[in-house]
Coordinates of C-alpha atoms and ligand atoms in Angstrom, one line a residue:
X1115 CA 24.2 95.1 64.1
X1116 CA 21.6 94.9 66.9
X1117 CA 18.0 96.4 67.0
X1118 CA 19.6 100.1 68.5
X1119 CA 18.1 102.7 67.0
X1120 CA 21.5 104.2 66.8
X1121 CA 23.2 101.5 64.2
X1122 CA 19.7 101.4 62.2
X1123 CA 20.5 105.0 61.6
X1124 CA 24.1 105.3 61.4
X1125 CA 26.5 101.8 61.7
X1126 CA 29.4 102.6 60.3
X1127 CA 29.4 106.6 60.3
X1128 CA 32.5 106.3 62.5
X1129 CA 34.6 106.2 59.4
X1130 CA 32.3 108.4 57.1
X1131 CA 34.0 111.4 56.5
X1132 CA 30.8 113.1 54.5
X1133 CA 29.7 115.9 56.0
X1134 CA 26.7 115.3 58.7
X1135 CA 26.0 118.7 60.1
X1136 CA 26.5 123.0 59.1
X1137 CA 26.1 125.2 62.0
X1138 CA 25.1 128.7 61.5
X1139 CA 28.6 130.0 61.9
X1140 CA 29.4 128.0 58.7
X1141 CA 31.7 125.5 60.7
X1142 CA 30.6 121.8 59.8
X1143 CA 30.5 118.2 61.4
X1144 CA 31.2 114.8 59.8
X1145 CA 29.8 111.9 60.2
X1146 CA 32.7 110.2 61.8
X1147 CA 33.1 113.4 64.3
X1148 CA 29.7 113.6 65.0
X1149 CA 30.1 109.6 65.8
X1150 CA 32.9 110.5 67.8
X1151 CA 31.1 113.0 69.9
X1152 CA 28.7 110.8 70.5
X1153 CA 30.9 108.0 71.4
X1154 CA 32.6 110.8 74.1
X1155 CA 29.0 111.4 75.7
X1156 CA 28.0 107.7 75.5
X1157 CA 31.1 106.7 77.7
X1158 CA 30.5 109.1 79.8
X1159 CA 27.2 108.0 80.7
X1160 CA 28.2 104.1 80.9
X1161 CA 30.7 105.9 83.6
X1162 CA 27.8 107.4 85.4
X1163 CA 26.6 104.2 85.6
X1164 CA 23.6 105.4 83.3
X1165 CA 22.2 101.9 80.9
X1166 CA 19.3 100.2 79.8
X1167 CA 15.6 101.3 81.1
X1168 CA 17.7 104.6 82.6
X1169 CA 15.6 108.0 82.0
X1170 CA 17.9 110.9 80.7
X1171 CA 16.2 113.9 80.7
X1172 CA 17.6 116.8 78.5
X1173 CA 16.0 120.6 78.5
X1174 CA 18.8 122.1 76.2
X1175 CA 18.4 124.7 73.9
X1176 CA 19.2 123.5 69.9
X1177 CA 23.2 122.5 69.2
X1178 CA 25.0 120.0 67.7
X1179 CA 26.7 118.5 71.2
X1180 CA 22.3 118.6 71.9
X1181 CA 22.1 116.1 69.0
X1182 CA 25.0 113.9 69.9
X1183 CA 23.6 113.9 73.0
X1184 CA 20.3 112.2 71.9
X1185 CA 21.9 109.8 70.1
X1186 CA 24.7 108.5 73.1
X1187 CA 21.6 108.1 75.2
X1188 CA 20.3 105.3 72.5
X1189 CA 24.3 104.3 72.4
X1190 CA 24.4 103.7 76.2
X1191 CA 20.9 101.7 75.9
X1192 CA 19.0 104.5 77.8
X1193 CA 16.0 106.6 77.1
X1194 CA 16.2 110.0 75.7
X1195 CA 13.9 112.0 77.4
X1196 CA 13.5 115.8 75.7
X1197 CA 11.8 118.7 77.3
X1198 CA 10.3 122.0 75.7
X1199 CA 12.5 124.5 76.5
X1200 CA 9.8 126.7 77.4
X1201 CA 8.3 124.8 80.0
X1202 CA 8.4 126.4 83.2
X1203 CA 10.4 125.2 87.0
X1204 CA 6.6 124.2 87.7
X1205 CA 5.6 122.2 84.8
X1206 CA 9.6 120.9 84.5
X1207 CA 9.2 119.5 88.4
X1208 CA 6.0 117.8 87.5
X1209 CA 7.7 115.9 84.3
X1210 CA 11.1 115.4 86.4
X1211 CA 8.7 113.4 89.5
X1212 CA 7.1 111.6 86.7
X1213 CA 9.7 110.5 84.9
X1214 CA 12.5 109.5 87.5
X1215 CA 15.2 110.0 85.2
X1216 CA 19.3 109.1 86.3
X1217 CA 20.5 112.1 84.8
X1218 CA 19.1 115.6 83.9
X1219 CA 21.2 118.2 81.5
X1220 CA 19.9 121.5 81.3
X1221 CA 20.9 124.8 80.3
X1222 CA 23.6 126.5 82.2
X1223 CA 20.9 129.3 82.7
X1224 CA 18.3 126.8 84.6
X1225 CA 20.3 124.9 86.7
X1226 CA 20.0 126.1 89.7
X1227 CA 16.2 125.6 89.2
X1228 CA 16.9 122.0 88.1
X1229 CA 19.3 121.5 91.0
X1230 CA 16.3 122.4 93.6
X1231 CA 13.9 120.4 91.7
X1232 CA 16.8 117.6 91.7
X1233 CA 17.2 118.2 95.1
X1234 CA 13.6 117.1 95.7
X1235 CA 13.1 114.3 93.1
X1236 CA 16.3 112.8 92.6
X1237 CA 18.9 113.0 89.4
X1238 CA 22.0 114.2 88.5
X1239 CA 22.0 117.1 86.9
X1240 CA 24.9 118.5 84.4
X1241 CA 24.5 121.1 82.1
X1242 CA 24.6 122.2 78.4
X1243 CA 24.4 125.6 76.5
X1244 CA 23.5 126.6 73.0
X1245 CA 27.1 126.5 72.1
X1246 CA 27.5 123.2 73.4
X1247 CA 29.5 124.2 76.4
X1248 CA 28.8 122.9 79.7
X1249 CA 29.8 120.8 82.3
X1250 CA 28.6 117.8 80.2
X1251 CA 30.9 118.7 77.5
X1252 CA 33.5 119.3 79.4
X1253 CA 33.1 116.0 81.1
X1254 CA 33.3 113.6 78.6
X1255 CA 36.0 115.6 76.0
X1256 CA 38.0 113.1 78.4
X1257 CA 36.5 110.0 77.5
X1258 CA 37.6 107.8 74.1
X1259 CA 35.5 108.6 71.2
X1260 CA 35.0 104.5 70.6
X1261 CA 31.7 103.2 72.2
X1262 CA 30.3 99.9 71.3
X1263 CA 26.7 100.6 71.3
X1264 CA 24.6 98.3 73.7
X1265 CA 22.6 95.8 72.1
X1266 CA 18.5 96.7 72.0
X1267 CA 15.8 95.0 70.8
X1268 CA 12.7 96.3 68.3
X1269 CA 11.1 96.5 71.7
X1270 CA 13.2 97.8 74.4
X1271 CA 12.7 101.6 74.9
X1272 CA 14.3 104.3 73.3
X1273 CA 12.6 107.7 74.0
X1274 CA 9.7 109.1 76.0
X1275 CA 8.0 112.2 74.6
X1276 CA 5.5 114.2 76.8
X1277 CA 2.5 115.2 74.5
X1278 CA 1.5 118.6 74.7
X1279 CA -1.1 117.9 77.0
X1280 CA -3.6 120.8 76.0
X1281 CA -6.3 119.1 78.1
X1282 CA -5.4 117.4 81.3
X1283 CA -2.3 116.2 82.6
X1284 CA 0.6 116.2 80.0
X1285 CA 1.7 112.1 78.9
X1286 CA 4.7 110.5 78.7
X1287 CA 4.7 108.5 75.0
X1288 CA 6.8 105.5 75.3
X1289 CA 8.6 105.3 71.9
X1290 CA 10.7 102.0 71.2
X1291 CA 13.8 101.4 69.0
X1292 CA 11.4 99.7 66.6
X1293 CA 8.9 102.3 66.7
X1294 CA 11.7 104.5 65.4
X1295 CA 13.6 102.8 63.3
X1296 CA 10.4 101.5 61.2
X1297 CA 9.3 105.4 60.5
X1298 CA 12.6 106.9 59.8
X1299 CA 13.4 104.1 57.1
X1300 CA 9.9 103.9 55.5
X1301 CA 10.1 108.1 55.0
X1302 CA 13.7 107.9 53.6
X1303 CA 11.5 105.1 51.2
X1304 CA 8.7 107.6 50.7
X1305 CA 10.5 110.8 49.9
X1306 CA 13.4 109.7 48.2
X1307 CA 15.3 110.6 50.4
X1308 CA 19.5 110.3 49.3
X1309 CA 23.0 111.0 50.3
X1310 CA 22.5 114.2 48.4
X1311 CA 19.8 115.5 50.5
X1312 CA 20.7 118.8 51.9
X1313 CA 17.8 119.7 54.6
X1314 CA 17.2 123.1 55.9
X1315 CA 16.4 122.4 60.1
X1316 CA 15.0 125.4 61.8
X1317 CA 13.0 123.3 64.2
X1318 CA 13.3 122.5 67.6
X1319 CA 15.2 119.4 68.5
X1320 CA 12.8 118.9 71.7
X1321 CA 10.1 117.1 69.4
X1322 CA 8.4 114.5 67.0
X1323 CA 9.2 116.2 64.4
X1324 CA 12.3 118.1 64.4
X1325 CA 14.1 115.1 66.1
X1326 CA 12.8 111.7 65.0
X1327 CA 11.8 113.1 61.8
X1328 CA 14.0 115.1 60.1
X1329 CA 17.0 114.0 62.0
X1330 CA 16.6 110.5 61.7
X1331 CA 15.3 110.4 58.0
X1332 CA 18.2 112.7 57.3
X1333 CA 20.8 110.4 59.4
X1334 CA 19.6 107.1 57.7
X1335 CA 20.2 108.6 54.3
X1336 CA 23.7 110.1 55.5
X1337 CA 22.4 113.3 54.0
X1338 CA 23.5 116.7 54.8
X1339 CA 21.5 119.2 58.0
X1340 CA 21.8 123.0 57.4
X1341 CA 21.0 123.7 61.5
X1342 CA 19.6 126.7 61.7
X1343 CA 18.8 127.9 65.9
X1344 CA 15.7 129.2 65.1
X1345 CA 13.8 130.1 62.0
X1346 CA 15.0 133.3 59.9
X1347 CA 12.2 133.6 56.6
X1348 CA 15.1 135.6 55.1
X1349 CA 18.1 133.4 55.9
X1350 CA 16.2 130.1 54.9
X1351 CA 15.2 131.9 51.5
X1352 CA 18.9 132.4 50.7
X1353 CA 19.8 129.1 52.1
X1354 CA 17.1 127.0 49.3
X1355 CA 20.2 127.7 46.6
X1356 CA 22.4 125.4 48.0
X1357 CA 19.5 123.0 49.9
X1358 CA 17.3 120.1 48.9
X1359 CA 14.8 120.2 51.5
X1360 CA 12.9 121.9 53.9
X1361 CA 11.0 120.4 56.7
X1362 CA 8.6 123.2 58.4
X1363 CA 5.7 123.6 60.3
X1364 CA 2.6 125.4 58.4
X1365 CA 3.5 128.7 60.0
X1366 CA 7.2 128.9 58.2
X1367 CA 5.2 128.3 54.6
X1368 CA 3.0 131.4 55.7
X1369 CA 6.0 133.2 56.5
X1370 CA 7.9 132.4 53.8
X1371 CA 5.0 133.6 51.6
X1372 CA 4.9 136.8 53.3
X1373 CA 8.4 137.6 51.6
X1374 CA 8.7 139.4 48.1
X1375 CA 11.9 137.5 47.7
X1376 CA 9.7 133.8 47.3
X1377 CA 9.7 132.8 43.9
X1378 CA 10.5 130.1 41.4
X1379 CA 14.2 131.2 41.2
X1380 CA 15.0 131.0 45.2
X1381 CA 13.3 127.4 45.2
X1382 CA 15.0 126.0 41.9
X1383 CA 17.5 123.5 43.7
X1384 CA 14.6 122.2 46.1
X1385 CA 13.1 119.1 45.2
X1386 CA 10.9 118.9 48.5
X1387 CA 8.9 121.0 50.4
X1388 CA 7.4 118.9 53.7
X1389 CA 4.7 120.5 56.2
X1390 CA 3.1 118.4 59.4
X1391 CA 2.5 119.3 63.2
X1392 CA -0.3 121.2 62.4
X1393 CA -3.0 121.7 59.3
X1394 CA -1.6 123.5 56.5
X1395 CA -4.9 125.9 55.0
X1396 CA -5.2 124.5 51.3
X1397 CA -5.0 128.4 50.1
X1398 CA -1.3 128.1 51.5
X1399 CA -0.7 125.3 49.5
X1400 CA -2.0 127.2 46.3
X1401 CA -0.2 129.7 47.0
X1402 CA 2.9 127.8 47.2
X1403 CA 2.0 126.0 44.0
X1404 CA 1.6 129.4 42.2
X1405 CA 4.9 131.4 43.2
X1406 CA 7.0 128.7 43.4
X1407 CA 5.9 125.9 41.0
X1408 CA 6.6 123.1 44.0
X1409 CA 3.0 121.3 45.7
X1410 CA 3.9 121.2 49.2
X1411 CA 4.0 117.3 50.6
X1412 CA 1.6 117.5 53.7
X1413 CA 1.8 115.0 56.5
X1414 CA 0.0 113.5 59.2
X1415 CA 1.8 112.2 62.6
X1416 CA 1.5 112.9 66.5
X1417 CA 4.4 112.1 69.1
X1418 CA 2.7 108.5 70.3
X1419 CA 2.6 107.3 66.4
X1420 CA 5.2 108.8 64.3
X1421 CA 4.5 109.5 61.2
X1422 CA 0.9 107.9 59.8
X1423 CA 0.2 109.3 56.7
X1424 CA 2.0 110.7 53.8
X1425 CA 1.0 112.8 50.3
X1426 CA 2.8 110.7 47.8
X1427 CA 6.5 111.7 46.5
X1428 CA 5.5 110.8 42.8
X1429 CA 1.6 111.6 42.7
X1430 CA -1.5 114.3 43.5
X1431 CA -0.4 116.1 46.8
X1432 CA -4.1 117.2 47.6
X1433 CA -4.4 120.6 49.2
X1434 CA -6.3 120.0 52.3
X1435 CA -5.1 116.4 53.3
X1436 CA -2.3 114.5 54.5
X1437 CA -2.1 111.7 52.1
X1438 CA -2.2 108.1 52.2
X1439 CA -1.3 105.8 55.5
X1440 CA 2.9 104.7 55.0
X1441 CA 3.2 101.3 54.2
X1442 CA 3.2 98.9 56.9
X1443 CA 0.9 101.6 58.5
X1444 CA -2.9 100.8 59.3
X1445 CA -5.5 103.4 59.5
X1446 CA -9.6 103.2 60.0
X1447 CA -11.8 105.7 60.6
X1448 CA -14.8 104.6 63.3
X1449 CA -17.8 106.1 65.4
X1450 CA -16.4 107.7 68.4
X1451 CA -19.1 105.9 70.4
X1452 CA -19.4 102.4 69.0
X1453 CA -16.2 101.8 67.9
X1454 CA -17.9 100.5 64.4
X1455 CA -16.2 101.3 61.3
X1456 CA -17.3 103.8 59.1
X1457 CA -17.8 103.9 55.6
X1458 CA -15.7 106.0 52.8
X1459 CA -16.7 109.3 53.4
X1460 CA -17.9 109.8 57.2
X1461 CA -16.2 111.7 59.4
X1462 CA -15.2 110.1 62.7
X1463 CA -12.6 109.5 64.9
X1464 CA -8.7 107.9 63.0
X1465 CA -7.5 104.8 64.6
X1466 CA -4.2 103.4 64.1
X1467 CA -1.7 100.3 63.8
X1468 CA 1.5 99.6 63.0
X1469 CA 4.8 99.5 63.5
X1470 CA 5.5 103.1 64.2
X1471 CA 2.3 102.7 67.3
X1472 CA 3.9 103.6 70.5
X1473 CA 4.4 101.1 73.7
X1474 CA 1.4 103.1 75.9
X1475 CA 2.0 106.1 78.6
X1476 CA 4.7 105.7 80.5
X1477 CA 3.1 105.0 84.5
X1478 CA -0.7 105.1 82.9
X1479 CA -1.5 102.0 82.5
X1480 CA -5.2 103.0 82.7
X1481 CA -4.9 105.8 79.9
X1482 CA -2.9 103.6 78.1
X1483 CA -6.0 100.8 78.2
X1484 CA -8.2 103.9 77.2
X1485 CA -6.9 104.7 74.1
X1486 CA -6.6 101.4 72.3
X1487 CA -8.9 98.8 71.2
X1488 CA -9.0 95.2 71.7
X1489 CA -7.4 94.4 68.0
X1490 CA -4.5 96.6 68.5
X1491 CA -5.7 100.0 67.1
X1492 CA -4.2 103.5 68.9
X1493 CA -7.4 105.9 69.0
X1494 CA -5.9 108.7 67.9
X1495 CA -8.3 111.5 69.3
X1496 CA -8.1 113.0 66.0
X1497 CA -11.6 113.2 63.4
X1498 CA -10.9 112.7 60.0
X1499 CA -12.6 110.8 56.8
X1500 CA -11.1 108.6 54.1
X1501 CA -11.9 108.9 50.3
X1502 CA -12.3 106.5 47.7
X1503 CA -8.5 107.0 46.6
X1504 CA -7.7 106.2 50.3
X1505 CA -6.6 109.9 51.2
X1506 CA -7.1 111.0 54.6
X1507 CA -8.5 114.1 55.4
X1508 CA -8.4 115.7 59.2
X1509 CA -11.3 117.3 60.5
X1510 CA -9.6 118.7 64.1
X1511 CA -9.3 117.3 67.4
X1512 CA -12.4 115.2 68.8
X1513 CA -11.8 117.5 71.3
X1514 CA -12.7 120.2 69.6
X1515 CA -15.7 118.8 68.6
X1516 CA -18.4 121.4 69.1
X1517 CA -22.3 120.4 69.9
X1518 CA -24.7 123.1 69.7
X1519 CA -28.4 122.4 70.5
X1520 CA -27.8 118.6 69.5
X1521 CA -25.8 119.1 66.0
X1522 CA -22.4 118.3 65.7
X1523 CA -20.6 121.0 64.6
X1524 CA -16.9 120.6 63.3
X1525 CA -14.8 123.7 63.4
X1526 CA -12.6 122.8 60.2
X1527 CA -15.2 123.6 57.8
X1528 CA -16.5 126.7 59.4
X1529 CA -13.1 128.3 59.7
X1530 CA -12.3 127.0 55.5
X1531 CA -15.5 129.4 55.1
X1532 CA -14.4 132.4 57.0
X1533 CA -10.9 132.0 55.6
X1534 CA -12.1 132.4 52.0
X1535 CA -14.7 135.8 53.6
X1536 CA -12.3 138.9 51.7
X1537 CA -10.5 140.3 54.0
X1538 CA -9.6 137.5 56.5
X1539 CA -6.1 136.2 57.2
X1540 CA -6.7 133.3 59.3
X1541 CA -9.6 131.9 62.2
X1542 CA -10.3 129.8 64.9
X1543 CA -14.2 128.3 65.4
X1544 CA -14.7 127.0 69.1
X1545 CA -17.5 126.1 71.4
X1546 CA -18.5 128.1 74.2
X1547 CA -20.6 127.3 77.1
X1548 CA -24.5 129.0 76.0
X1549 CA -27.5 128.7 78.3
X1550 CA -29.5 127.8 75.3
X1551 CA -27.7 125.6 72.9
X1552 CA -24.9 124.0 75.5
X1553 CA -21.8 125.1 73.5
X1554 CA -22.1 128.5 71.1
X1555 CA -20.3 128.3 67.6
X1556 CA -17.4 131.1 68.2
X1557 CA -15.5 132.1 65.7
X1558 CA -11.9 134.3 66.5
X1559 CA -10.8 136.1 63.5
X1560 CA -7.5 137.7 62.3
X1561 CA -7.9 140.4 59.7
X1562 CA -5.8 140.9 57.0
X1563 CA -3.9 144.5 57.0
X1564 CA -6.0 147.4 56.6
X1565 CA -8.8 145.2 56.5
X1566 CA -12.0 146.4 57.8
X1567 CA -14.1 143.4 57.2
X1568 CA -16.3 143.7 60.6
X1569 CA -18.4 140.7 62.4
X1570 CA -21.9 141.6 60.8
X1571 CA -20.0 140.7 56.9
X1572 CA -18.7 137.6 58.2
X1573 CA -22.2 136.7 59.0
X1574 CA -23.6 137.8 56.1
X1575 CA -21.1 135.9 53.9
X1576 CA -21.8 132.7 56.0
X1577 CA -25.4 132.8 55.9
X1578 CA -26.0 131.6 52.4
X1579 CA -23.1 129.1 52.6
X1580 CA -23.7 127.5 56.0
X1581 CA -26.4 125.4 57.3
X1582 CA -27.6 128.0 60.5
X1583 CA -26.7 126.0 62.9
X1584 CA -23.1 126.1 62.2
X1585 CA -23.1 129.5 62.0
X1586 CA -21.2 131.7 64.4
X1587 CA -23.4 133.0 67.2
X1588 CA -20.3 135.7 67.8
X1589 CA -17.4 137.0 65.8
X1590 CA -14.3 138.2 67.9
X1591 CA -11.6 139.9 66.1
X1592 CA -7.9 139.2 67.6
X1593 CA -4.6 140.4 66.4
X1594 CA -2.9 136.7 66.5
X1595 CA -4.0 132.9 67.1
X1596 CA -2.5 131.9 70.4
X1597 CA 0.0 128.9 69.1
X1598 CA 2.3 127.0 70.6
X1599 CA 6.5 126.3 69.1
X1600 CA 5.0 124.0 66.9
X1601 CA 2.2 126.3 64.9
X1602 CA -0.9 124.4 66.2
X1603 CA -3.9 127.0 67.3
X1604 CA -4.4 126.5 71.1
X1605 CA -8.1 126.4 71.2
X1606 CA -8.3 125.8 75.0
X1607 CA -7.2 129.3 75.4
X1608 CA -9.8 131.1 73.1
X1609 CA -12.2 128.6 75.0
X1610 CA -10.9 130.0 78.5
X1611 CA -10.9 133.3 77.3
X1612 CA -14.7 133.5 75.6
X1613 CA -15.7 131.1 78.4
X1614 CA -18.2 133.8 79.6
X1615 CA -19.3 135.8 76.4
X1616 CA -22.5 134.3 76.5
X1617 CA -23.2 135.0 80.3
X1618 CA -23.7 138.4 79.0
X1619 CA -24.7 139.0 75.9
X1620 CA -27.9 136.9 74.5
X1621 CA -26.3 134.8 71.7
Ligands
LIG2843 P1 2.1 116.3 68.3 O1 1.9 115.1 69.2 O2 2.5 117.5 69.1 O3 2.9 116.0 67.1 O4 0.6 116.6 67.8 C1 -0.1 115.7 67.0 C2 -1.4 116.3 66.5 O5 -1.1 117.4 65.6 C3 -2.2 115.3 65.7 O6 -2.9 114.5 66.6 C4 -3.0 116.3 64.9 O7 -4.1 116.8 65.7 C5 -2.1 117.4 64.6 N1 -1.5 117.3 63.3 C6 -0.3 116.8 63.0 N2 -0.1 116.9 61.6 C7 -1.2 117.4 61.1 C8 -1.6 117.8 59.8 N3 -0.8 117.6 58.7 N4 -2.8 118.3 59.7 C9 -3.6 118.5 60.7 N5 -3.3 118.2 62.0 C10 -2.1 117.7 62.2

């Protein structure tokens, strides 16, 4: 067995005949066929003359052939290379130029788009529907299902994510065989995870955590996936009777809640209930606890780390933060300017080390230098504190960092306020450009139903809780938070969109 990702994960599934994947339409996959399939697709690609260092760059909607894919790549010793589905020709040009990759598989739908952009920036492309149909698929159904998997090393590269890239130009994460093996392993560890897992998957396959985290930890364990194309509140409710766990953004817990049919009986054959990508509100964690007697295990990761921290399997699950660091997993918590380290207690921004710490930006060496320090640390860009039991607790995005006439304001606690304000379903605090104080506390709120709570309440109910600087100079009510796939509040937009509320109103 060699360092591939792919034999960490699953040496020896050729001849496992327990089942590895449902579909929706109730048909199934075991481990040995999905093996096979992969096997098809890897010998394919050897053919193609696709192999070590090769990009493969794959903007597919979610199936199980998507998944085989993903693995064949590691197989053939190449790099998997997902893309949103919802990027645009645009934005997909810009990552194809970047990223040079041998082969490109997109959706039936998109490829003449892919083939002009191809045309331009090099690649192959082939394509793949949701089915799994394509001219990929039908390419390699006439190749052996035998591969022998080309040998890798902890460090030789196995993926490259593109972050979301909400500020600035969007960065490829260079993600080794190590980097992935070493998180998928310590989870299975962490969560118990076992053969008898059965684990409800209604994310997208394109990211951190769909992919590397619930199929991998789910692959390692040779547990079961329920594959669900997209998520269905009602479908996944009935689902939990015959599931184990559900990995989900916070959003799904919210909708989840929003159904009558939530209770202790439709979650009695869970035993785990995981939420990451995005903070999870501590009331939604109460009010998981209280309908369905399970605390939901928040945690903390990004696409250049992996998985960092963890609430504990056996242990308080704190509403409100994500847990401990993984073993093997370092984390400190430092002034943004100096670099010192701060005591228990202080906000400031999380740094990182370990094995799970991605290789740098693929073609930035610059940025790459940027964001770590001398001993090895990743700077995460994210604000957080530690407390004397060694939870970590996230603050936001140093980005979203407001300062308002000299005072560092941080948007978590000011939205935790407004949420608790009667009548409030959720908010979003950001700074605004202000002649007077450089950025204005702005806070966008979404009512709750038939809610009339109005912007002079809010202030009123903040005044006697919140130092004034903190307070909200304005209070827009919007019918939704702008959020991207994976649940997380884009503030840039609210920031674009209030950019000039203060131009002309006196704040
Ligand atoms: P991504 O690279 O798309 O996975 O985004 C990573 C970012 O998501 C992190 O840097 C955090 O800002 C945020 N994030 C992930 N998990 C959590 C969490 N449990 N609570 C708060 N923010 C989170």
């Amino acid at each position: 067995m060699t360092s591939n990702l792919y034999d960490r994960l699953l040496a020896g599934a050729e001849s496992d005949q327990s089942i590895c994947i449902e579909k929706d339409d109730g048909t199934a996959l075991s481990y040995a066929e999905l093996a096979a399939l992969s096997g098809r697709f890897a010998n394919f690609l050897a053919r193609i003359g696709i192999g070590p260092n090769h990009r493969v760059a794959v903007k597919v909607e979610k199936s199980v052939e998507a998944v085989a894919l993903y693995l064949a790549t590691l197989r053939a010793g190449a790099v998997y290379l997902p893309l949103n589905t919802a990027y645009t020709p645009t934005e997909t040009e810009y990552f194809i130029r970047d990223a040079q990759p041998t082969l490109i598989v997109c959706d039936p739908r998109e490829e003449a788009d892919l083939r002009a952009i191809a045309a331009k920036a090099g690649g192959r492309v082939e394509t793949l529907d949701h089915r799994g149909k394509g001219s990929l698929a039908d390419a390699a159904a006439g190749f052996p299902a035998r591969f022998d998997t080309v040998a890798r090393t902890n460090d030789d590269l196995a993926a490259i994510l593109y972050t979301s890239g909400t500020t600035g130009r969007s960065k490829g994460a260079m993600l080794t065989h190590g980097n992935l093996s070493s998180n998928a392993l310590t989870l299975v560890q962490e969560w118990r995870y076992s053969s008898k897992d059965v684990l409800i998957h209604a994310l997208p396959i394109y990211h951190v955590h769909g992919l590397f985290v619930a199929c991998n930890v789910t692959f390692a364990a040779r547990a079961r996936i329920l594959f669900m194309q997209k998520f269905d509140a009602e479908r996944i409710l009935t689902t939990m009777a015959r599931s184990t766990v559900l990995m989900g953004v916070p959003t799904f817990y919210v909708r989840l809640l929003e159904s009558a049919n939530l209770n202790e009986r439709a979650t009695a054959n869970m035993r785990l209930f995981v939420a990451g990508s995005a903070p999870l509100l501590a009331e939604t964690h109460r009010a998981w606890k209280e309908r369905t007697g399970h605390a939901i295990l928040e945690r903390y990761g990004m696409t250049e780390t992996g998985m960092i921290a963890s609430n504990p399997y056996e242990g308080a699950r704190i509403a409100g933060s994500v847990g401990r660091p993984l073993p093997a997993v370092e984390v400190r918590v430092t002034d943004p300017e100096t670099g010192a380290i701060l005591p228990v207690g202080d906000v400031g921004m999380i740094e990182v080390k370990g094995p799970n710490v991605f290789a740098g930006y693929w073609n930035m060496p610059d940025k790459t230098a940027a964001e770590f320090r001398a001993d090895g640390f990743f700077i995460t860009g994210d604000l957080g504190k530690l407390d004397a039991q060694g939870y970590l607790y996230i603050v936001g995005r140093g980005k979203d960092l407001i300062i308002t006439g000299g005072f560092n304001v941080y948007p978590k606690e000011i939205e935790t306020e407004i949420d608790a304000i009667d009548g409030v379903s959720e908010s979003a605090v950001v700074g605004v450009p202000h002649a007077d104080f450089g950025e204005g506390v702005t806070a966008a709120v979404v009512r709750l139903p038939n809610s009339s709570v109005d912007e002079r309440a809010i202030l009123d109910a903040l005044s006697g809780r919140l130092a004034k600087f903190k307070q909200p100079k304005r209070v827009i009510f919007v019918e939704t938070l702008p959020r991207n796939t994976m649940g997380k509040v884009q503030k840039n937009l609210l920031r674009e969109r209030f950019a000039t509320i203060y131009a002309t109103k006196a704040g």
